[in-house]
JSON list of C-alpha atoms in Angstrom, two decimals:
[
{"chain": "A", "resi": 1, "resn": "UNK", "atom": "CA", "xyz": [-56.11, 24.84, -80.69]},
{"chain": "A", "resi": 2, "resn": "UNK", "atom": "CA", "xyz": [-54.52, 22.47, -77.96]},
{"chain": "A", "resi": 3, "resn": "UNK", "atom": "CA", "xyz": [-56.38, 19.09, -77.78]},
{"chain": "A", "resi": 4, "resn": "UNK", "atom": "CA", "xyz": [-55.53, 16.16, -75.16]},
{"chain": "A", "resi": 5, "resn": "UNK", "atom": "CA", "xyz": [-57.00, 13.45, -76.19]},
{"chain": "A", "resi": 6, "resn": "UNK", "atom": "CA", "xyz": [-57.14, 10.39, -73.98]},
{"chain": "A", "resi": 7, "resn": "UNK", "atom": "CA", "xyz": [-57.53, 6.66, -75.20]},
{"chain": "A", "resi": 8, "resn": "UNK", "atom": "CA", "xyz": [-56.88, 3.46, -73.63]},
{"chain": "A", "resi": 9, "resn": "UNK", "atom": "CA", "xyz": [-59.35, 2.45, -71.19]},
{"chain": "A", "resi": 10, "resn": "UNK", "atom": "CA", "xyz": [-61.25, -0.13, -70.51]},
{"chain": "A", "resi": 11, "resn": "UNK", "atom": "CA", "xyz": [-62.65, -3.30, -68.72]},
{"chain": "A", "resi": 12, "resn": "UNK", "atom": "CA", "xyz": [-60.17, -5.27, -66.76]},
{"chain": "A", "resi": 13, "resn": "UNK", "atom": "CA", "xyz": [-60.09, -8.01, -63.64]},
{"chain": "A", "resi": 14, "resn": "UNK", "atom": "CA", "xyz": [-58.65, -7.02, -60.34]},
{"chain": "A", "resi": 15, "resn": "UNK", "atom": "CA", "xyz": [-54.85, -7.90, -60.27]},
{"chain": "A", "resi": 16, "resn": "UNK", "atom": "CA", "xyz": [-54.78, -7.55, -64.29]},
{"chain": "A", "resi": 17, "resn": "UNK", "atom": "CA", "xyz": [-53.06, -3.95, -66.47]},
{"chain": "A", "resi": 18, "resn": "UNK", "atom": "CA", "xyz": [-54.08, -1.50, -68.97]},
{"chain": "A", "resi": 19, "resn": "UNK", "atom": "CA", "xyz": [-52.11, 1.21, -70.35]},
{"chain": "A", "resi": 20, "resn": "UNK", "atom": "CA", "xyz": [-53.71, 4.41, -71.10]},
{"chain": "A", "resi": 21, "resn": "UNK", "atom": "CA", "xyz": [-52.16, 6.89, -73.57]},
{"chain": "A", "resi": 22, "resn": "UNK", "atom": "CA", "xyz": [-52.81, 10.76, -73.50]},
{"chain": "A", "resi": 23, "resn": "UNK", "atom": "CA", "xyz": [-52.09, 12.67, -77.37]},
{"chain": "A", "resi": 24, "resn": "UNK", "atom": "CA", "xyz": [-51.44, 16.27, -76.70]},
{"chain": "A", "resi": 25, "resn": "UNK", "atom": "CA", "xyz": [-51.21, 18.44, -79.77]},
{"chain": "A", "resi": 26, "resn": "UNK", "atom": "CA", "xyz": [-51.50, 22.18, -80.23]},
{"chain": "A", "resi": 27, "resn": "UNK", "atom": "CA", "xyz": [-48.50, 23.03, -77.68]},
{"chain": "A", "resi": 28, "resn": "UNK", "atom": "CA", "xyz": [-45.02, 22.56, -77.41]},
{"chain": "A", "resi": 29, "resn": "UNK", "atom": "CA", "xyz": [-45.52, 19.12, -75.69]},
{"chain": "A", "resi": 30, "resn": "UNK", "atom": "CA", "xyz": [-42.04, 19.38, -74.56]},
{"chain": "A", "resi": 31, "resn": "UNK", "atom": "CA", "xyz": [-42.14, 21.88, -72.50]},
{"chain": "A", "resi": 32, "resn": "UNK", "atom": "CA", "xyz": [-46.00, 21.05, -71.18]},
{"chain": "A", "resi": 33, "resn": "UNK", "atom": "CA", "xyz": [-46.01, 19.33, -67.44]},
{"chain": "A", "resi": 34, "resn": "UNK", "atom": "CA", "xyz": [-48.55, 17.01, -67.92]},
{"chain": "A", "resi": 35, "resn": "UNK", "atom": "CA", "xyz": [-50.68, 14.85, -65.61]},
{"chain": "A", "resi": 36, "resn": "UNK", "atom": "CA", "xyz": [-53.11, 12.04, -65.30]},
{"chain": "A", "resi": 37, "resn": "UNK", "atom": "CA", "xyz": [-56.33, 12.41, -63.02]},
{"chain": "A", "resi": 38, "resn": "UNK", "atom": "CA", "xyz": [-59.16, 10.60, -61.81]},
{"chain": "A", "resi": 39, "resn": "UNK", "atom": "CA", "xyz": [-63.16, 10.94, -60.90]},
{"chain": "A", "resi": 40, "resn": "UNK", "atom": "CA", "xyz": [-65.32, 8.22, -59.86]},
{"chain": "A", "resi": 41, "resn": "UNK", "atom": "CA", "xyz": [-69.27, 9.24, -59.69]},
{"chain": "A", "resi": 42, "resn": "UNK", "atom": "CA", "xyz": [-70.12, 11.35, -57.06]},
{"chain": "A", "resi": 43, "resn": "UNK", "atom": "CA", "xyz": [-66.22, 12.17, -56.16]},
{"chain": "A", "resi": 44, "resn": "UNK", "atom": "CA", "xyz": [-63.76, 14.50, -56.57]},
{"chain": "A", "resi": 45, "resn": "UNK", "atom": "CA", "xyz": [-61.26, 14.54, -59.16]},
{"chain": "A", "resi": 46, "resn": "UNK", "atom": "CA", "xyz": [-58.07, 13.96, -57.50]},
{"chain": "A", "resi": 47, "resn": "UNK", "atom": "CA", "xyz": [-54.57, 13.99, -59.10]},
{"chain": "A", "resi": 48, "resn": "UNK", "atom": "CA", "xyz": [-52.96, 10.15, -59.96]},
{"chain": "A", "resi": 49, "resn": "UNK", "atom": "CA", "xyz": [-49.45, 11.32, -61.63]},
{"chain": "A", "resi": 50, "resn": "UNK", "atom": "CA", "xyz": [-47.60, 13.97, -63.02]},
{"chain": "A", "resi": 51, "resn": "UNK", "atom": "CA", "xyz": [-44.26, 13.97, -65.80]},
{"chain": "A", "resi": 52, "resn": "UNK", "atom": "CA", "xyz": [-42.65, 17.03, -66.06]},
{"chain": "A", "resi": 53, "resn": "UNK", "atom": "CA", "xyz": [-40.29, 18.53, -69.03]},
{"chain": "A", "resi": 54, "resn": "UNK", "atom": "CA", "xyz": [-36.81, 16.76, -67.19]},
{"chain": "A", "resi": 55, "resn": "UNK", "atom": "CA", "xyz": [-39.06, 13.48, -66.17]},
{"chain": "A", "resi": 56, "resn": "UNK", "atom": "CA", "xyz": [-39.42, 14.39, -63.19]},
{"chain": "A", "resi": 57, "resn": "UNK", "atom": "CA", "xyz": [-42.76, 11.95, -61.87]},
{"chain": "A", "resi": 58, "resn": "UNK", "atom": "CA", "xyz": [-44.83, 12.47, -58.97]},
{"chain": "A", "resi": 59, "resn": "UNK", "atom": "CA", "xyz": [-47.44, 9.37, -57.82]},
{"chain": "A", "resi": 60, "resn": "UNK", "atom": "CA", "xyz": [-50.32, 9.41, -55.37]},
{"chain": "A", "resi": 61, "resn": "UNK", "atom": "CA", "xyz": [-49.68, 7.55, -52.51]},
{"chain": "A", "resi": 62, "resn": "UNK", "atom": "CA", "xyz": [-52.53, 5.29, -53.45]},
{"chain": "A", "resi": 63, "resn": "UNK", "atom": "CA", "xyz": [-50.86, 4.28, -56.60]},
{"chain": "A", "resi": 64, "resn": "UNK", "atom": "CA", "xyz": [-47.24, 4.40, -56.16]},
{"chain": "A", "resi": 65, "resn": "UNK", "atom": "CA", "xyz": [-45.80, 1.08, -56.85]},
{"chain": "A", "resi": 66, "resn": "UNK", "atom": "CA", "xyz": [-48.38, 0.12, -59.26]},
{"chain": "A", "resi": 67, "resn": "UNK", "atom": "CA", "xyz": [-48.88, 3.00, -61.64]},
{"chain": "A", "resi": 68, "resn": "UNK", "atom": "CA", "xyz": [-45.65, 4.27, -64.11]},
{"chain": "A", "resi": 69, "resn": "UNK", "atom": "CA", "xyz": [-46.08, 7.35, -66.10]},
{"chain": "A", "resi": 70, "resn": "UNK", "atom": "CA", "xyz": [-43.84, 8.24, -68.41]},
{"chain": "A", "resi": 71, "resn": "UNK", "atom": "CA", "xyz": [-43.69, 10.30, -71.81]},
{"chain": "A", "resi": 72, "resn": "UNK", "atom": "CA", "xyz": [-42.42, 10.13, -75.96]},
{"chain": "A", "resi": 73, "resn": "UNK", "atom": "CA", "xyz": [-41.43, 13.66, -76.63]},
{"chain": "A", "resi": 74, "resn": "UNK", "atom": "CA", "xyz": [-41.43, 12.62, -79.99]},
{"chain": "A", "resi": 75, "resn": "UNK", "atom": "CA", "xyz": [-44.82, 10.79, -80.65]},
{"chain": "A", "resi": 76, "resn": "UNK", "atom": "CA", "xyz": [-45.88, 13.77, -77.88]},
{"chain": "A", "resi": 77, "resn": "UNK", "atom": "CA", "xyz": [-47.99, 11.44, -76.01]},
{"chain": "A", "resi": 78, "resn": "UNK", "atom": "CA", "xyz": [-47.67, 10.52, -72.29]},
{"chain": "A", "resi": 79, "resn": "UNK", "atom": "CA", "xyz": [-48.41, 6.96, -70.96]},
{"chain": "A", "resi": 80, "resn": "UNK", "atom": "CA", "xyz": [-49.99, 5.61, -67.56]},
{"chain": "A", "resi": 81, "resn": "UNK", "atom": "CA", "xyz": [-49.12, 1.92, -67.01]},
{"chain": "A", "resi": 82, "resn": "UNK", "atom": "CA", "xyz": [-51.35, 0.66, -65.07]},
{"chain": "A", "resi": 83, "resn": "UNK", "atom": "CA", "xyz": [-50.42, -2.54, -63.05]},
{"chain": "A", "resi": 84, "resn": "UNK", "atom": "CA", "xyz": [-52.37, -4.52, -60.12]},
{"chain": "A", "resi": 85, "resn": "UNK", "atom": "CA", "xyz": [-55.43, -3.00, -60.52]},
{"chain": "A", "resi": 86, "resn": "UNK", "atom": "CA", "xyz": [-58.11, -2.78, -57.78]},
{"chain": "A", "resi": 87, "resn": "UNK", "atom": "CA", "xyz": [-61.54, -1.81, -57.64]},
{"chain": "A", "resi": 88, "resn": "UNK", "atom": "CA", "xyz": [-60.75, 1.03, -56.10]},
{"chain": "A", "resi": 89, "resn": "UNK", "atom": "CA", "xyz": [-59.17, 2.42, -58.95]},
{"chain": "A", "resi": 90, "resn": "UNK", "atom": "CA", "xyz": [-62.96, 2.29, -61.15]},
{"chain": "A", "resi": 91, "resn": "UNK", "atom": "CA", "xyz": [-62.94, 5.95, -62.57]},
{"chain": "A", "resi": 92, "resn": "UNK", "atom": "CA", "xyz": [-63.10, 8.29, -65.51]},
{"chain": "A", "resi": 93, "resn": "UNK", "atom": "CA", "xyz": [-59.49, 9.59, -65.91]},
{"chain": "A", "resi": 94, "resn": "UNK", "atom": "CA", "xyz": [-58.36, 12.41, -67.36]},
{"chain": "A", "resi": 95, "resn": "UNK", "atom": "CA", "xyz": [-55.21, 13.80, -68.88]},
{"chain": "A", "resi": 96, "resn": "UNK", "atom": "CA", "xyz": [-54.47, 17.04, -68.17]},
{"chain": "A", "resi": 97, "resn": "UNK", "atom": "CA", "xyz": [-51.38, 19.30, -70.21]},
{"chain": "A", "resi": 98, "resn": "UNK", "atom": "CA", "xyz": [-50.20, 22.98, -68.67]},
{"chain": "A", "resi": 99, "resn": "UNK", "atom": "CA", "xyz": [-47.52, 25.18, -69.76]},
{"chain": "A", "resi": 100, "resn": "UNK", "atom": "CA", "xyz": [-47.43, 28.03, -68.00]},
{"chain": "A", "resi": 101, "resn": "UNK", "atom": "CA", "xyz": [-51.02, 29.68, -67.59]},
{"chain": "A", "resi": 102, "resn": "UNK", "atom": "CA", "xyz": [-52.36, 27.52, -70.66]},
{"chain": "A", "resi": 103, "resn": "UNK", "atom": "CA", "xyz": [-54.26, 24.54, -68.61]},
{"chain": "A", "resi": 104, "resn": "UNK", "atom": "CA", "xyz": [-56.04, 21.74, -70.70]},
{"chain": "A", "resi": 105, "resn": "UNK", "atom": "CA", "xyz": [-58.41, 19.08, -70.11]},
{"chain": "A", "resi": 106, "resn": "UNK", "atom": "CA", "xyz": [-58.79, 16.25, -72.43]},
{"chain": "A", "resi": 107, "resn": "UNK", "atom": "CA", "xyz": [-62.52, 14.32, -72.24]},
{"chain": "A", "resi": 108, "resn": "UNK", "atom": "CA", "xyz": [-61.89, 11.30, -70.42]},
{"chain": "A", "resi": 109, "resn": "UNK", "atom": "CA", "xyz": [-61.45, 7.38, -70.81]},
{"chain": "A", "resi": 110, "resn": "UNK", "atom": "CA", "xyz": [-63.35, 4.97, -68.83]},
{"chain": "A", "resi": 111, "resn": "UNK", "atom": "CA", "xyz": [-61.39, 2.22, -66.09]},
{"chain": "A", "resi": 112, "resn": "UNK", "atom": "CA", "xyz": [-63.39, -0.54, -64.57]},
{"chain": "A", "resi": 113, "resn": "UNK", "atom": "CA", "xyz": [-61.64, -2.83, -62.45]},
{"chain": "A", "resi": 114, "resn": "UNK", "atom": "CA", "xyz": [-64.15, -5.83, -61.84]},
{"chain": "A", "resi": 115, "resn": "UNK", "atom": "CA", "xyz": [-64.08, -7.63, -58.13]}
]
């Protein structure tokens, strides 16, 4: 009965911010690693950022600088701030929650970063 359900996305210009917000329910959220990933059309999903249960963060090198993720243990949600967008960053992403063998997908939200 775990759900991750993303929400957030969205329309924006080059240059502008969105935040995107992943609920997880279902699990013990606070001791779930969880991550935020990516797929545009065509492409392979590739990983964007991870939190784990200390805070620990990892970034891709593509958006380090410009992307913070960070989670509320309480409202169990994890956040992707999403600063100086490019259109390179156009993709469905995905939040993603694991704890130990349990690994689970939530459906998507839609970025568009216009030219």
């Amino acid at each position: 009965q775990v759900q991750v359900v993303e929400s957030g996305g969205g329309l924006v210009q080059a240059g502008g911010s969105l935040r995107l917000s992943c609920a997880v329910s279902g699990i013990a959220f606070s001791w779930t690693t969880v991550a935020w990933y990516r797929q545009a059309p065509g492409k392979q999903r590739e990983l964007v950022a991870d939190i784990n249960i200390g805070g620990s963060t990892n970034y891709a090198d593509s958006v380090k600088g410009r992307f913070t993720i960070s989670r509320d243990n309480a409202r169990k949600t994890v956040y992707l701030q999403m600063g100086s967008l490019k259109p390179e960053d156009t993709a469905v992403y995905y939040c993603n929650a694991r704890i130990e063998s349990i690994n689970v997908w939530g459906q998507g939200t839609q970025v568009t970063v216009s030219s």
